[in-house]
C-alpha cells in the first residue's frame, strides 16, 4: 500500500530506546504500517496519543512515571476505538 492515509498508524511506548528503535526498524518494512511516534513512559504516551491520534499503541507494562497498565486504563476511557497491545 503506497497510500499513507490507508496505513495503520502506530505509537510505540517503551522505556528502552533500543527496543523502540528495533520495533521501528521491524515495522518500517511493513507496507501498511506507519510508526508515527514513540514514548518512553506512560505520561508521554498519553500526551502523544492526544497529539498524534494513532490507531494502535504498542505499550510496555513496566515504565517510569506512569506504568503501561495505568496509561492503558486512562487511554481506553478517552479513546474507546484505540487498540492497545501490551
GROMACS .gro file of C-alpha atoms in nm:
model
   86
    1UNK     CA    1   0.000   0.000   0.000
    2UNK     CA    2   0.160   0.326  -0.105
    3UNK     CA    3  -0.120   0.549   0.022
    4UNK     CA    4  -0.010   0.663   0.369
    5UNK     CA    5  -0.369   0.758   0.460
    6UNK     CA    6  -0.467   0.392   0.440
    7UNK     CA    7  -0.181   0.281   0.665
    8UNK     CA    8  -0.220   0.176   1.028
    9UNK     CA    9  -0.073   0.449   1.248
   10UNK     CA   10   0.130   0.304   1.537
   11UNK     CA   11   0.275   0.463   1.851
   12UNK     CA   12   0.547   0.267   2.033
   13UNK     CA   13   0.575   0.317   2.410
   14UNK     CA   14   0.869   0.158   2.592
   15UNK     CA   15   1.131   0.295   2.830
   16UNK     CA   16   1.415   0.116   2.646
   17UNK     CA   17   1.527   0.318   2.346
   18UNK     CA   18   1.699   0.024   2.173
   19UNK     CA   19   1.381  -0.183   2.193
   20UNK     CA   20   1.174   0.104   2.048
   21UNK     CA   21   1.423   0.152   1.765
   22UNK     CA   22   1.420  -0.222   1.694
   23UNK     CA   23   1.041  -0.220   1.664
   24UNK     CA   24   1.054   0.087   1.440
   25UNK     CA   25   1.304  -0.088   1.212
   26UNK     CA   26   1.097  -0.405   1.205
   27UNK     CA   27   0.768  -0.227   1.136
   28UNK     CA   28   0.918   0.004   0.874
   29UNK     CA   29   0.941  -0.299   0.643
   30UNK     CA   30   0.563  -0.347   0.652
   31UNK     CA   31   0.386  -0.153   0.375
   32UNK     CA   32   0.061  -0.070   0.554
   33UNK     CA   33   0.206   0.024   0.894
   34UNK     CA   34   0.341   0.370   0.975
   35UNK     CA   35   0.517   0.436   1.307
   36UNK     CA   36   0.406   0.792   1.384
   37UNK     CA   37   0.572   0.834   1.722
   38UNK     CA   38   0.750   0.697   2.026
   39UNK     CA   39   0.712   0.749   2.400
   40UNK     CA   40   0.932   0.644   2.691
   41UNK     CA   41   0.680   0.649   2.977
   42UNK     CA   42   0.306   0.635   3.041
   43UNK     CA   43   0.255   1.009   3.077
   44UNK     CA   44   0.432   1.078   2.748
   45UNK     CA   45   0.225   0.802   2.585
   46UNK     CA   46  -0.100   0.976   2.681
   47UNK     CA   47   0.031   1.312   2.553
   48UNK     CA   48   0.142   1.158   2.222
   49UNK     CA   49  -0.191   0.977   2.172
   50UNK     CA   50  -0.375   1.309   2.216
   51UNK     CA   51  -0.140   1.482   1.971
   52UNK     CA   52  -0.085   1.210   1.708
   53UNK     CA   53  -0.411   1.009   1.715
   54UNK     CA   54  -0.264   0.662   1.643
   55UNK     CA   55  -0.474   0.358   1.552
   56UNK     CA   56  -0.263   0.123   1.766
   57UNK     CA   57  -0.034   0.168   2.068
   58UNK     CA   58   0.232  -0.093   2.142
   59UNK     CA   59   0.291  -0.033   2.513
   60UNK     CA   60   0.533  -0.173   2.771
   61UNK     CA   61   0.379  -0.259   3.106
   62UNK     CA   62   0.673  -0.151   3.322
   63UNK     CA   63   0.771   0.211   3.256
   64UNK     CA   64   0.872   0.505   3.478
   65UNK     CA   65   0.646   0.796   3.583
   66UNK     CA   66   0.332   0.600   3.489
   67UNK     CA   67   0.326   0.232   3.401
   68UNK     CA   68   0.163   0.088   3.093
   69UNK     CA   69  -0.131  -0.058   3.284
   70UNK     CA   70  -0.237   0.278   3.428
   71UNK     CA   71  -0.177   0.455   3.096
   72UNK     CA   72  -0.391   0.193   2.921
   73UNK     CA   73  -0.677   0.246   3.170
   74UNK     CA   74  -0.673   0.620   3.106
   75UNK     CA   75  -0.645   0.584   2.728
   76UNK     CA   76  -0.927   0.328   2.700
   77UNK     CA   77  -1.164   0.562   2.886
   78UNK     CA   78  -1.096   0.852   2.648
   79UNK     CA   79  -1.026   0.666   2.323
   80UNK     CA   80  -1.259   0.367   2.305
   81UNK     CA   81  -1.163   0.273   1.948
   82UNK     CA   82  -0.787   0.282   2.019
   83UNK     CA   83  -0.623  -0.060   2.002
   84UNK     CA   84  -0.358  -0.122   2.268
   85UNK     CA   85  -0.114  -0.414   2.266
   86UNK     CA   86   0.090  -0.465   2.584
   0.00000   0.00000   0.00000
